[in-house]
Short mmCIF file of C-alpha atoms and ligand atoms in Angstrom, two decimals:
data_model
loop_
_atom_site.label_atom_id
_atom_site.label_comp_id
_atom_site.label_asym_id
_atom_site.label_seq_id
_atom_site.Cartn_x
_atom_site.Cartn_y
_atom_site.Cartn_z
CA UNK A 44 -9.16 17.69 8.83
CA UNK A 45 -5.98 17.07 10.24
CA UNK A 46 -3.17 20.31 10.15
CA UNK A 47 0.34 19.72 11.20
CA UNK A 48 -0.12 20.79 14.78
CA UNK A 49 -2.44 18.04 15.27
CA UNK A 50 -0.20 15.32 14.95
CA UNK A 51 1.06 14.97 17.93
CA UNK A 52 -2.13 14.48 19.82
CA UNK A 53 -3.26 11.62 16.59
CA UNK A 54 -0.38 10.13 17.89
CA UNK A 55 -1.44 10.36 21.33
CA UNK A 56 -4.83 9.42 20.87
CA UNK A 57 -3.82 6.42 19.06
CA UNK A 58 -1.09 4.65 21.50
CA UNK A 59 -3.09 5.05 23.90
CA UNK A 60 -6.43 3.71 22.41
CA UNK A 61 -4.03 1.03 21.35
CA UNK A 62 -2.81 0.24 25.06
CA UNK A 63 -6.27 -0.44 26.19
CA UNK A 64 -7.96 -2.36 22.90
CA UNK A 65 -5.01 -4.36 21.10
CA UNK A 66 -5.98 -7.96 21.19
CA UNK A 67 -3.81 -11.00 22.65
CA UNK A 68 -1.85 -12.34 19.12
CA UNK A 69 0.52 -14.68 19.30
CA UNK A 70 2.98 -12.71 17.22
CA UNK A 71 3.19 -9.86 19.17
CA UNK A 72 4.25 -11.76 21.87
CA UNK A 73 7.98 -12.46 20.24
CA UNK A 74 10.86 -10.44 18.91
CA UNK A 75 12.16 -13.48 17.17
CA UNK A 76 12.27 -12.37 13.32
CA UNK A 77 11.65 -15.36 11.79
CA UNK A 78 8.10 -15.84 13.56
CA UNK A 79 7.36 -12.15 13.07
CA UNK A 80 8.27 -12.99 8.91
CA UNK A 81 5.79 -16.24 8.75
CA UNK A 82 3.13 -14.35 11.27
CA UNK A 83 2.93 -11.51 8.21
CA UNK A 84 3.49 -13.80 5.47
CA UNK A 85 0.22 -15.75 6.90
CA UNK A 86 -1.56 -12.72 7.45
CA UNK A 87 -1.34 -11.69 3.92
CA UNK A 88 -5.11 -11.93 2.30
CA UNK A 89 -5.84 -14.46 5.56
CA UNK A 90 -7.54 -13.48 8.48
CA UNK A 91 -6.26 -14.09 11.99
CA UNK A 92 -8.36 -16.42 13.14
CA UNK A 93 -7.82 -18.50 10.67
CA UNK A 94 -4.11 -18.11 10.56
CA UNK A 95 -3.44 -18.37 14.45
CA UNK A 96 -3.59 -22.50 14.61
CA UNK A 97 -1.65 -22.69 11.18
CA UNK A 98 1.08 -20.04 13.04
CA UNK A 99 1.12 -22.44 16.21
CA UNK A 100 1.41 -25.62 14.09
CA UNK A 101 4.46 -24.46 11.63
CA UNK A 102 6.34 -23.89 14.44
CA UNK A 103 6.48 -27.39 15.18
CA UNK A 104 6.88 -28.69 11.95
CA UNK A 105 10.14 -25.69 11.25
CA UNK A 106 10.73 -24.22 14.55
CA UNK A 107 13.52 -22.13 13.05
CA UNK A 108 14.95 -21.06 9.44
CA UNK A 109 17.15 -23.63 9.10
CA UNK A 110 14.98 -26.52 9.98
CA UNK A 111 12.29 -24.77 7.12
CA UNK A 112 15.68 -24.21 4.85
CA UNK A 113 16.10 -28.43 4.94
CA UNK A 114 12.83 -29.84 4.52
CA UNK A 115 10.98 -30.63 1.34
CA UNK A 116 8.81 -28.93 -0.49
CA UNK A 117 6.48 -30.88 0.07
CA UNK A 118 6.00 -31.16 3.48
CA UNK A 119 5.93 -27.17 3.39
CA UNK A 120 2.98 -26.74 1.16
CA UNK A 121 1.24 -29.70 3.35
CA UNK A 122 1.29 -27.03 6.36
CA UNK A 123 0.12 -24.50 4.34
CA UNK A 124 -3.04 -26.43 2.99
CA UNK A 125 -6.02 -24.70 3.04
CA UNK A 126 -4.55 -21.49 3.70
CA UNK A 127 -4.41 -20.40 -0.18
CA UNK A 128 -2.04 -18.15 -2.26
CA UNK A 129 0.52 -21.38 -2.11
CA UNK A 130 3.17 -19.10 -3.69
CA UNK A 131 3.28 -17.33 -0.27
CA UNK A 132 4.64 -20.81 1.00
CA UNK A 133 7.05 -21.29 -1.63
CA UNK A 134 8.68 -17.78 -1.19
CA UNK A 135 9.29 -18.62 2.50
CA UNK A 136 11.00 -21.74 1.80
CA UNK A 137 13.08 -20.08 -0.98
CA UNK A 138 13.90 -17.39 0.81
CA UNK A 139 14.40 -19.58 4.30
CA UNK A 140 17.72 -21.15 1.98
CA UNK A 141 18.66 -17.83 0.88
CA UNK A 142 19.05 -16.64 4.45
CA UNK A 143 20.90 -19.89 4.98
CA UNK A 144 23.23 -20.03 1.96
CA UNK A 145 24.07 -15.36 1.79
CA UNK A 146 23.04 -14.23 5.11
CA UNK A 147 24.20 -16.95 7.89
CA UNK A 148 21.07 -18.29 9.06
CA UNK A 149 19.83 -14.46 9.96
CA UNK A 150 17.16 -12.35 8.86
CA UNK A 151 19.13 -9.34 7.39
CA UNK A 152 18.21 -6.04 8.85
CA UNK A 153 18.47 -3.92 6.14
CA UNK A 154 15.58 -2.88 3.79
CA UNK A 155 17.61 -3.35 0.51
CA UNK A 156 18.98 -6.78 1.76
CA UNK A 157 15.42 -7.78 2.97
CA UNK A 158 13.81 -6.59 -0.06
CA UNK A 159 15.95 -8.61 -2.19
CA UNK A 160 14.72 -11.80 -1.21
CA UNK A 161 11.31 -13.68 -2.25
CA UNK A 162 8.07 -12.60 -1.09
CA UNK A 163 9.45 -9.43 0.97
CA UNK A 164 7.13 -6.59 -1.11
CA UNK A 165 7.55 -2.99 0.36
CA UNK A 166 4.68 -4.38 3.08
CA UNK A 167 6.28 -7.06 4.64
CA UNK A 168 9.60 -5.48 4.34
CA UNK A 169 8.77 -2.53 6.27
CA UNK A 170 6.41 -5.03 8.69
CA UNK A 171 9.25 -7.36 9.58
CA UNK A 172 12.21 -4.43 10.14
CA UNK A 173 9.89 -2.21 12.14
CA UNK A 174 8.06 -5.24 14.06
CA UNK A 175 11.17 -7.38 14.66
CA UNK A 176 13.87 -4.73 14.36
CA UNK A 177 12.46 -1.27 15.75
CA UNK A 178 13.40 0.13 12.60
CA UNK A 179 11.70 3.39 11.97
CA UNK A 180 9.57 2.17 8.55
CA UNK A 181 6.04 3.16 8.28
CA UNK A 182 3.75 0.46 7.26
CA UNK A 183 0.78 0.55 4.75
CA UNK A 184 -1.66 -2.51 4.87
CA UNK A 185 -4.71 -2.84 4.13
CA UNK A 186 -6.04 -1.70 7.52
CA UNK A 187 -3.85 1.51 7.49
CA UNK A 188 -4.95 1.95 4.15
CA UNK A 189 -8.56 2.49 4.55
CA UNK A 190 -7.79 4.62 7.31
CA UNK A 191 -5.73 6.67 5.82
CA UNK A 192 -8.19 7.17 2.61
CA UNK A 193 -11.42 7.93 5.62
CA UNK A 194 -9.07 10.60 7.33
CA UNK A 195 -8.50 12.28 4.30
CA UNK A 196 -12.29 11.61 2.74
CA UNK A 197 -10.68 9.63 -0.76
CA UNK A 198 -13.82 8.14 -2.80
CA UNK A 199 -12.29 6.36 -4.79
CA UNK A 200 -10.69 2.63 -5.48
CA UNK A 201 -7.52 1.87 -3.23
CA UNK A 202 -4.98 1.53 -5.25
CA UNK A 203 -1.22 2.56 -6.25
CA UNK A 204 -2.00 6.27 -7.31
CA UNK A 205 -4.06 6.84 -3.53
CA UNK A 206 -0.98 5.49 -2.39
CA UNK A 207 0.83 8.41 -3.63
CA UNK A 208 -1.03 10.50 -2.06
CA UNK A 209 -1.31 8.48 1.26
CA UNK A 210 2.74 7.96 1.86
CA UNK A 211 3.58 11.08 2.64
CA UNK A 212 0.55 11.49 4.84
CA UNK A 213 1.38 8.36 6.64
CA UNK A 214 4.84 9.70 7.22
CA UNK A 215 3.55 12.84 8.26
CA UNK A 216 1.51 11.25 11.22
CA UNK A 217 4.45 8.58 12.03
CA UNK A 218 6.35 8.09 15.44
CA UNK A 219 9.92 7.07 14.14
CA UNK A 220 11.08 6.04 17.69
CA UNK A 221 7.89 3.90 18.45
CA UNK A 222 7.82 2.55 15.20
CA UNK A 223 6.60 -1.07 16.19
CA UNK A 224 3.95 0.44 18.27
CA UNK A 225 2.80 2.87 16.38
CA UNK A 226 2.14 0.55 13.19
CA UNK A 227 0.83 -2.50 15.15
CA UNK A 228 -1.55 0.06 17.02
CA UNK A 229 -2.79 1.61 13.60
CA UNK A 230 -3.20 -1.48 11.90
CA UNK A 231 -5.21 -2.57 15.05
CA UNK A 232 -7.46 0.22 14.52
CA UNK A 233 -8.39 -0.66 10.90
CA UNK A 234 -8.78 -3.84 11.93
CA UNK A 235 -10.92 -3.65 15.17
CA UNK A 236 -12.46 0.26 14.77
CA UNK A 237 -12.71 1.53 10.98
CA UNK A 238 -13.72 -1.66 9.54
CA UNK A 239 -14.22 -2.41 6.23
CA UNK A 240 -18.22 -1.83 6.60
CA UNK A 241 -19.56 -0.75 9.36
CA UNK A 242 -16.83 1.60 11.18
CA UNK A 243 -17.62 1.78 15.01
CA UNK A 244 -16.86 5.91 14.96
CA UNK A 245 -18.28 6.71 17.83
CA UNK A 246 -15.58 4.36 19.69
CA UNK A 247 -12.88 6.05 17.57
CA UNK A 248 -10.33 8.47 18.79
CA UNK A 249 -10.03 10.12 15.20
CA UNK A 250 -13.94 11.58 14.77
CA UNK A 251 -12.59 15.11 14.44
CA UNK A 252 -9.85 14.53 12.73
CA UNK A 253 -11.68 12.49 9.78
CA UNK A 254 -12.95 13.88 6.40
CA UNK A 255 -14.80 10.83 6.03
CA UNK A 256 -16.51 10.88 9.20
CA UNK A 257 -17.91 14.59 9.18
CA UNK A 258 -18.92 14.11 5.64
CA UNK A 259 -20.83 10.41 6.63
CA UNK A 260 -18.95 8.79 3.28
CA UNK A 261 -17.11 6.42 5.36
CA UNK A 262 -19.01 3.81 4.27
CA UNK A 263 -17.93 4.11 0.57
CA UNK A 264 -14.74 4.46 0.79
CA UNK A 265 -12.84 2.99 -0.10
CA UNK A 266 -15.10 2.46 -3.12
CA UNK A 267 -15.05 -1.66 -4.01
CA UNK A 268 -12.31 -2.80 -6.28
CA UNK A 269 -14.45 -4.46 -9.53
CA UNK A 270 -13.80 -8.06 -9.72
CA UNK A 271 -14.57 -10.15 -12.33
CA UNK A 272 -15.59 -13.50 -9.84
CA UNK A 273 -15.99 -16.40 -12.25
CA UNK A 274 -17.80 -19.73 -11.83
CA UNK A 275 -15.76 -22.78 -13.35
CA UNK A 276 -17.12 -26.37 -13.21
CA UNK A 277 -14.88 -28.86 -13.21
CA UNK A 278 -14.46 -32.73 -13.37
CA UNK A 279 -12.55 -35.29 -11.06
CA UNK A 280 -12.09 -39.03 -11.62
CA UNK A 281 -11.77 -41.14 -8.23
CA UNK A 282 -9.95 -43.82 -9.75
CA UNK A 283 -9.33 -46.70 -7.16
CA UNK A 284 -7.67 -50.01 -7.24
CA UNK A 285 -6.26 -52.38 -4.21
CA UNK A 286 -7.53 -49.45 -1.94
CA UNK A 287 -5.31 -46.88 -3.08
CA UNK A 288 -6.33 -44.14 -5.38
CA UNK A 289 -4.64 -42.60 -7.82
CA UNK A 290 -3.47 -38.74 -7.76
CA UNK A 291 -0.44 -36.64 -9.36
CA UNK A 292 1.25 -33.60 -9.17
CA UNK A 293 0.46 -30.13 -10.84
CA UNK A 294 2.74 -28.44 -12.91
CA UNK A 295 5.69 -26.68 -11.06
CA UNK A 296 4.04 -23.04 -12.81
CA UNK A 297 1.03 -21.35 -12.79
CA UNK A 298 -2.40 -21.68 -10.48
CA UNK A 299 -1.89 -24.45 -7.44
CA UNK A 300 1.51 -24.91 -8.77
CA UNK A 301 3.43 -28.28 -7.29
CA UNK A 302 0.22 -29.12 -5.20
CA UNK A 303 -1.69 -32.21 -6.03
CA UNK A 304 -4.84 -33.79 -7.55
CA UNK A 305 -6.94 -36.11 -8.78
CA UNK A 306 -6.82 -36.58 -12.52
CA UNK A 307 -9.52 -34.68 -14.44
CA UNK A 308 -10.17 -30.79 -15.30
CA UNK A 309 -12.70 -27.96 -16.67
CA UNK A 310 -16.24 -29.02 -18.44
CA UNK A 311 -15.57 -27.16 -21.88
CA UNK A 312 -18.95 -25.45 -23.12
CA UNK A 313 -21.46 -27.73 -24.58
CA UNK A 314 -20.11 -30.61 -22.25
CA UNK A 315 -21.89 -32.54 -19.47
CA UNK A 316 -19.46 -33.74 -16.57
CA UNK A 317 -19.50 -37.01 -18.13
CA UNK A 318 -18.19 -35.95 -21.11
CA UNK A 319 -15.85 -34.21 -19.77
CA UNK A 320 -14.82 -36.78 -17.30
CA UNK A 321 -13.91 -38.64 -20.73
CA UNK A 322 -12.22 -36.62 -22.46
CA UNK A 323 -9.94 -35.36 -19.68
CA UNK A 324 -8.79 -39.08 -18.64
CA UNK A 325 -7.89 -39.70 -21.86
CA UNK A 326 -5.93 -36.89 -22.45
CA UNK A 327 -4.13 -37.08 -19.24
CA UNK A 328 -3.49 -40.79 -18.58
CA UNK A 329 -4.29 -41.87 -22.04
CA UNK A 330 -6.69 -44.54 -21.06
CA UNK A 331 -10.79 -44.86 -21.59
CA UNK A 332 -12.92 -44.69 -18.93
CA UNK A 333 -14.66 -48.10 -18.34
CA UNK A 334 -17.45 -47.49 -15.88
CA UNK A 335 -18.72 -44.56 -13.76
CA UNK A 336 -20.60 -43.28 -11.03
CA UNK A 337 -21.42 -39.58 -9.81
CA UNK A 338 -19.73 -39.73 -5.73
CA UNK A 339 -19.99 -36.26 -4.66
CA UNK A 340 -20.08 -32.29 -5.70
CA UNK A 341 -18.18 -29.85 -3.95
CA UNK A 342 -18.30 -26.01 -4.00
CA UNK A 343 -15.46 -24.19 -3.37
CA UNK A 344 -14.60 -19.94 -3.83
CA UNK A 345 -11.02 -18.90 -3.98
CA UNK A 346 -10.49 -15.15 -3.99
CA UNK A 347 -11.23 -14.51 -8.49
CA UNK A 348 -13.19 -17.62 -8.91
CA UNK A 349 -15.90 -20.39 -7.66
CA UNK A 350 -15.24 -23.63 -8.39
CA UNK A 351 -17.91 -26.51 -8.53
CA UNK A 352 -15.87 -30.24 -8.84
CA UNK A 353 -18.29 -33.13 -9.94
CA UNK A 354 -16.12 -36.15 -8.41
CA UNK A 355 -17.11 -39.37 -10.39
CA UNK A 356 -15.86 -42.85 -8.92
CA UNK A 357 -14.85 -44.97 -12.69
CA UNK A 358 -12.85 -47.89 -13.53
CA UNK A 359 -10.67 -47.47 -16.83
CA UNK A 360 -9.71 -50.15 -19.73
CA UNK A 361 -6.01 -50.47 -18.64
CA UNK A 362 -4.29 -49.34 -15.52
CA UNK A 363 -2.18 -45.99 -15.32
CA UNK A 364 1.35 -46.41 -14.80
CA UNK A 365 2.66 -44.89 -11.76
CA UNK A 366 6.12 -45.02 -12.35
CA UNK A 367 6.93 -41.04 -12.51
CA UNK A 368 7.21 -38.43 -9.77
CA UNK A 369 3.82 -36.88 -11.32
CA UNK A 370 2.20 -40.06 -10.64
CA UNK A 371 0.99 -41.88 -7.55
CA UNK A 372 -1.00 -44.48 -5.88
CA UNK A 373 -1.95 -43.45 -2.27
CA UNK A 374 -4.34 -45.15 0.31
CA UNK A 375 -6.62 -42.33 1.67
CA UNK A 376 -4.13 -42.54 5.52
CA UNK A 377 -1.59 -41.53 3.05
CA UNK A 378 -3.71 -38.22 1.83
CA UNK A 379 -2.33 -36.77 4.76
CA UNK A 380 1.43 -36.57 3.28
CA UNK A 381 0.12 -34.96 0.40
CA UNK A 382 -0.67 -31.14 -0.20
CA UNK A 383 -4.13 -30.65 -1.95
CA UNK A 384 -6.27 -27.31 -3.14
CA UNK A 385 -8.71 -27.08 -0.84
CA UNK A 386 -11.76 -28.02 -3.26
CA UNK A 387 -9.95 -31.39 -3.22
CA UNK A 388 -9.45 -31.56 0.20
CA UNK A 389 -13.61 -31.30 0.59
CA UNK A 390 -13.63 -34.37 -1.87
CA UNK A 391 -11.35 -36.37 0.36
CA UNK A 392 -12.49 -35.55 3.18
CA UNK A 393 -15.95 -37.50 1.34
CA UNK A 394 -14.06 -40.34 0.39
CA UNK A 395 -12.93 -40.49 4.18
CA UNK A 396 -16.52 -40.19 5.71
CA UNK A 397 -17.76 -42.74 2.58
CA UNK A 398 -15.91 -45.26 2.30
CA UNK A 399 -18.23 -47.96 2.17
CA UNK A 400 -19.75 -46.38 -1.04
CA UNK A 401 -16.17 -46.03 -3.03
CA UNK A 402 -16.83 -49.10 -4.81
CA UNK A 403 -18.00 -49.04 -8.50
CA UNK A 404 -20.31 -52.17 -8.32
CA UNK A 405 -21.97 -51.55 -4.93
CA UNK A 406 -24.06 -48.37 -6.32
CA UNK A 407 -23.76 -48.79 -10.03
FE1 LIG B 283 -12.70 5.35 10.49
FE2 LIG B 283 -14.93 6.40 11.51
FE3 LIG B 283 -12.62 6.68 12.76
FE4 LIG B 283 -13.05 7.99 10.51
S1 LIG B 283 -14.13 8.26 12.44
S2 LIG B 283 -11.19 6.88 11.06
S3 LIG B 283 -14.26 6.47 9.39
S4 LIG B 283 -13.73 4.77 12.40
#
């Protein structure tokens, strides 16, 4: 158990643990705000492997807030494909013109100013003014979180009641004047030390400080978070003509909003794909579907669901108009301008490694 006169050497223990384990990140290489703001904004529900060549590329594409202010939309969700939670993306870019338009082209440093603008939660407020700013904010992420909840031996769920209880605790243990430091180096611990399952204790510098630890509960806490995963089987027509196929846009609201895809949707109960297939053509582009051909099925899990899309190549009675913005006919070079889910980029990444069998007649 840790008492008040042991805060000083938790402190200690950890900055200096942290000198001599802290990986090499890209982010913590800069002070520059705005790469500190996308760096946490990736890192949100992504981990850093997979974020650190989507970091290094965006920097190319938007190499500062005004240059991500001015683009399109577009071209903004395309660097963020595959990387999920596409809402994350949009909040940047709305908040990138914000900072543009109220705050002259700089990050404000306070947390009411910050906290007004899209996407900055107490997290990433607190992240970006005490990792780009020194400003004395203590920061509770997941990491710090399940720390936090061992030291103190919490069974239970993480969520907003434990943080209640873990705020002022946090706050008790913080170093105000090395605030960077001292919440990169805890966060580093959570992530490297007191993993989610199995915590490497006997490396840690906390063993006699933790509840969790001395009790051997560390595994079960914090106690999983019930989630209600759901399968969902969908349909997609490949519908090609003069080598370009035909996609268009999702709705501007809701799941995968403003990203695109090729016609189709969910297999009601009591459907085959076929069916299906039918059905949602004809409600979408209001057209029958002529001919068709199973291509490929993909699996793909997103965070609350598994989705498995049964891609049929058809021909229709009519051709679709693409004369809207929802609406387009794209060769499969031109994928590449377009951002997808990522259980469509799996199917064009088939039609890309198959594209002698995208024709209707050649496999009936
Ligand atoms: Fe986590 Fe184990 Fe360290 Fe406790 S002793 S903080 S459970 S790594």
């Amino acid at each position: 158990m840790l008492v008040k006169k042991d805060n000083r050497l938790f402190q200690q223990r950890l900055l200096h643990w942290y000198s001599r384990n802290q990986r090499k990140l890209p982010w913590r290489e800069t002070k520059d705000p705005y790469k500190i703001w996308v760096s946490e904004i990736m890192l949100q529900q992504t981990t850093v492997q997979t974020v650190i060549p989507y970091y290094r590329k965006w920097f190319q594409l938007f190499p500062d807030i005004k240059a991500l202010s001015q683009a399109p939309l577009q071209k903004v969700l395309k660097a963020w494909e595959g990387l999920g939670y596409y809402q994350r993306a949009k909040n940047l870019y709305r908040a990138s013109q914000i900072i543009m338009e109220k705050h002259k082209g700089l990050i404000p440093e306070t947390y009411k100013s910050l906290r007004n603008l899209p996407g900055f939660g107490p997290y990433t407020t607190a992240a970006v003014l005490s990792f780009a700013f020194s400003k004395p904010y203590p920061v509770l992420d997941v990491n710090v979180r399940r720390v936090l909840m061992r030291l103190k031996g919490l069974q239970q769920e993480a969520n907003p009641s434990v943080d209640k209880i873990l705020k002022p605790f946090l706050l008790s243990l913080f170093l105000p004047r090395k605030s960077s430091l001292f919440n990169q180096a805890f966060m580093e611990l959570g992530a490297l030390v007191c993993r989610p399952q199995n915590p490497s204790c006997l490396l840690c510098p906390f063993q006699e400080f933790c509840q969790a630890y001395q009790e051997g509960t560390q595994e079960i806490i914090p106690r999983p978070k019930k989630i209600n995963f759901h399968k969902i089987e969908a349909v997609l027509g490949i519908i090609k003509q003069n080598n370009r196929f035909l996609i268009q846009k999702r709705p501007s609201k809701g799941l995968m909003a403003d990203l695109w895809e090729f016609p189709g949707g969910k297999i009601k109960r009591g459907e085959t794909p076929a069916q299906a297939l039918y059905r949602e053509i004809k409600e979408e582009l209001g057209l029958k579907v002529k001919e068709k051909k199973i291509l490929t099925q993909v699996t793909h899990s997103y965070t609350q669901f598994r989705v498995t899309l049964h891609a049929f190549l058809c021909t229709l009675h009519g051709t679709p108009k693409a004369n809207n913005q929802a609406l387009r006919w794209v060769t499969l070079r031109e994928f590449k301008n377009f951002p997808f889910p990522s259980g469509s980029v799996k199917v064009i990444e088939f039609l890309r490694n198959n594209q002698n069998r995208i024709s209707i007649n050649q496999a009936g």
